[in-house]
Every structure is written in C-alpha cells, then in structure tokens.
Amino acid sequence: MSDGAVQTKRKVRLGMVGGGPGSNIGETHRYAARIDNRYDLVAGVFATDPARSQAFAQQLGIAPDRRYANWQELIAQEAGRPDGVEVVAIVTPNNSHYAIAKACLENGLHVICDKPLTTERDQAEELAALAQRTGLVFGLTHNYTGYPMVRHARVMVAAGELGEVRLVQVEHASGWASTLLEAEGHKQAVWRTTPAIAGKSSVVGDLGTHAHNLARFITGLEVAEISAELSTVVPGRQVDDNAHILLRFENGAKGMLWASMVATGNTHGLRIRVYGADGSIEWVQENANELLFQPANGPHQILTRGSAYLSPAAQHASRLWPGHPEGFLEAFANIYNDVADAILAHAACVAPDPLSTWYPTVDDGVLGVRFIDAAVASQASSGGWVKV
C-alpha cells in the first residue's frame, strides 16, 4: 500500500468457512489476507467432512481447539471468546451464503463474503437490513474494483474527463466451461452448474454480476432496465452458460453486457469500455496495469499503474513502482485491506480513511441479486425490458 502507516496497525482476527483442499478461490482469499500482513487466520471450517476440514486446518497452522467441524460451531464458539475472530470470510457455494452471513451478523461478527451475495432477493435484502441495523462491516469480494487502474477510471469519470457517459460495453466472457466439465466430475463445474446450488442463473450469478458491478463502480451509474437473452450453449448442461444483456442506465446511457463461460479460447475475458461525450476509456483485466484514455480532441493515452500522475485512489491501491506489474492477488488484497481498515475504525469508533471505503458492500450484493432476478424475468418474457 502507498500508505506505510497501514502496515503498523494491529492484525484483524480472521475466521474462514469453506475454501478447503483444492479450492483456488479459498487460497486466493488467504493470499489476499496476508499480502499486506493485515490479518491472522486463527479459526476455520474448510470442508463439509469434519476430518478433512480439521486436517486442512492443521496444515494452515490453526490451533487444535479452533479447527471446527461446522460453521455453526465456529460462530458459536468464536463469538464467545475474548480473543475470538472479528470477521468471517465466507468462501462457500452460493446457496449457503445467506445462512452463514446471517448467523455472523447476529453474533456480532463482521463478514467478507463471496459473490453473489445470495440466491434469493429477499435473503439479500434481509442481510442488508441486518448489516445496517448492527452497524457491522460487510465486504463483498467483487475484487476487480480493487485494481488501481479501475479506481483511477472511476475518478476520471466522476471528474468529468469523459463528459456525460453515453455508452457502456462490458463483458466477462471466459471459455473455462466450453465443454461439459461437470460430466467429468470437475468439482467447480459441478456446483456452478447445479441449479439448486448456483441459483437462478449460473452465468449471470457467476460472471455477469462481476461485469454489472464493474460498470456501476466505474461509471457511478445504476442500471435502470435490462433486456436479456440467457442461453445454454453446451448440450446436456442444466443451466444457462451464456448471457447477452442490453442495458439502460439511469442517465439515459445505453449499454451491453456479455457474460459467458463458453467463449472458447478466452481465458478470463473481463473487459469494459466507457464512452462519453468528450472521450472514452478501456480497461482489460488481462492487461490490468494499463488504462486506455481516448479523448475526442487529443492524442490517445495509455495510463500506467504506479505513475505519479495518477489519482490518490490509484496510488492508495498500488504497492510497486512503475514497470513492475501488479495483478489479481493484489487487487483482491485491496478489498481485504479496505475491509480491515473499516473493521479497525469500527472498533475504535472513528471514521475510516475515505480511500478505504471503496470496497463492495452488502448493498452492492443486493443490487447484484436484483440484476440476476431481472435477467431471469426478462428471459422468461422473451427478452422484454425489465426494471432492475
């Protein structure tokens, strides 16, 4: 982090539910928590099988009495300890987020939750109301908002450097599931393509909510209405795996969102282009250290992460000097760092640094779930326009 004072703050006591053996996202959460030495992972339940979970907890160096058999036990025991966890990271399939997050909030524990927030809108709204009532910190890991150049893009749009936003093109089009991986027993593919676990729309919940959140974050605009076509491209799949969604923003801007897990040959495929009256910007996650700025009447510019001319928001989210690339783990860590600052500020009853308040919250999660519901409703009406 650019603010060296952050490094001197005490560590936040972290517990984790899920993210056990073989979980890439679980390891990503743990990397993010320790990159800047902000957390101590002191308790956890990492698998549904208690023996497997406790063996994994032992590998992580967690004390024997804090290797729990299930999440209910973790929350009950840790909430009653004077040295108990302050925040719980929920790294589990979609359909379990609600119950775990609700129990955490009811027991005075802050939350870091994977997206989508829940599979049901009423559950998401209940969590938002509970977080507001308790005043607890609730971070959602839409981690792409942690990239320095994404934060700089947000500053540019807010400062009017593009003029009024007119068009937004955003896509998260991966090819990871362009074959029927779930039939081969691929663990991630199995739960992500099981409707009861993934939710009403697999591809919108898994990838589309990231694109939706990124568009909102950079432009500062809310999506008012959408028209969606959700498709199942791979024969034999139980869920949708491709989505083309037209967007109408609250200011009248138009947009398109493409979310896909069957874009054969694409690796990650997260990209956004924002066009205003005076210029445009483009950011691609696979070249995350650069932001392309194209003014209407001036030379095109490639803005580079770590440069002194960037905004304080971009500097706050950077660690290395120019020419040394930062990437996915660092962006994820920025979400964890912001949440840590918020938790410590909450404990001290003070306001956090404004630059540490840009992490996605439970309210962003609610909007993501509403977006999923609207896409499903639009598909059911043959692409009719639906208010979000």
Steps between C-alpha positions, in 0.01 A plus 500: 500500500613855439412592859780351709306570820260220409776248564528599868135431582415191700388191316133412469403156630354303209292183480416318179212280390570296185796534269656170596714246311506564126316832522673763288277778629564396861873528447445834329319631808784384722762662276301823500474499877874464553658700215512815713513322836157629600338180633563198717307192384429349842193279449311321230291221356621419151298201378170330569683188616625579855810281482604647167434851626700455818792343313508800267479741795801325650694562177417870533638509853168561674488404868329165572212652698415734211477237227123474486274225367238737353430870460234505772759382750755754379264795539366391840843433647687795351230756585541405866881518518675817617759433230242378248492580131386848402403417143402184314585443133225297329655302216222249430253426216234763433204335671672494840603868523177625656484271803868543589503878453178541698639300793822704495315832514267376773803404708685829456750385237600699194472324163702459180286307252550364151254609233219470417380604843211250505284302259178674608418871498310502830798336670737761358278784616470343845880485531530864393245606761675294766841647414356850519329430832811351661745746345736212420736504202391287206741469206414322176784370286431668170876515498548662159411834656827466691719559195678838509414583139132413557498742791670763287238444229230570758674825596526607135131442434395677820725797413326537164806419289283293265206739504154356548506120472311381192599138436633216715626171358600243762569130473619211710534231237704199600534166328567294812183288463476473121479122543277299734750500787235417758450158339870432565465570873675839489424629851454869417299421189270264692379753756501795260271309262263357761195730512424441868852612592589761238166682506252618237763584240839338516679723250350829618559415865854378442631740234229750413487647849872582477444684171192677638688608812800621300280715275324653800826557686679681217210705364324578828174422317232249590343269245132588471369239255630194317403272215665159526548185297633213711616194306626149559765445235663174610266201441402314816561792738231568763555875525552802276863553399477814284321834543454797267342788692403847374529774763325831555669717763329751724647799311377371165828336397478173309710191547556134434624229736628164381563228755613157389673189623505353147704761307738233371863608512442796729686468828348757734329749271413793730495826303321835523474798266329823606419765240416856597429818306866609524695176500514133594692256716573131466628253760576131451566279803766299320697822450395648831785744554391721210198718432440629147368858488378631164392865510285625216745778411844392607755221485412158633673424829599180679493572873725268699459370854746638755558828315516823701236668283225261610232580756539447876249215469727318256809570713319373810440169322858459367803338657774489236664770289431531124611217275448230765157348432244445770207272443209294622626414848594859576158624387334239720724609786384858456145390584631320808705806600204734467286267709776478764513879519122511539504237776773677695321833459178337624682363806647845573168677433661728241444561130728304266724660241266598211729318256438181699124516449494394135458127568176335378243464776187304577302768315696423184412138560130582514523682167681199353221263607237738363692505172492119485125497569438761231702302244302183576170691480601656168594161357162365610327780307701434181740786564247754620634805682502452878575758767787412730 
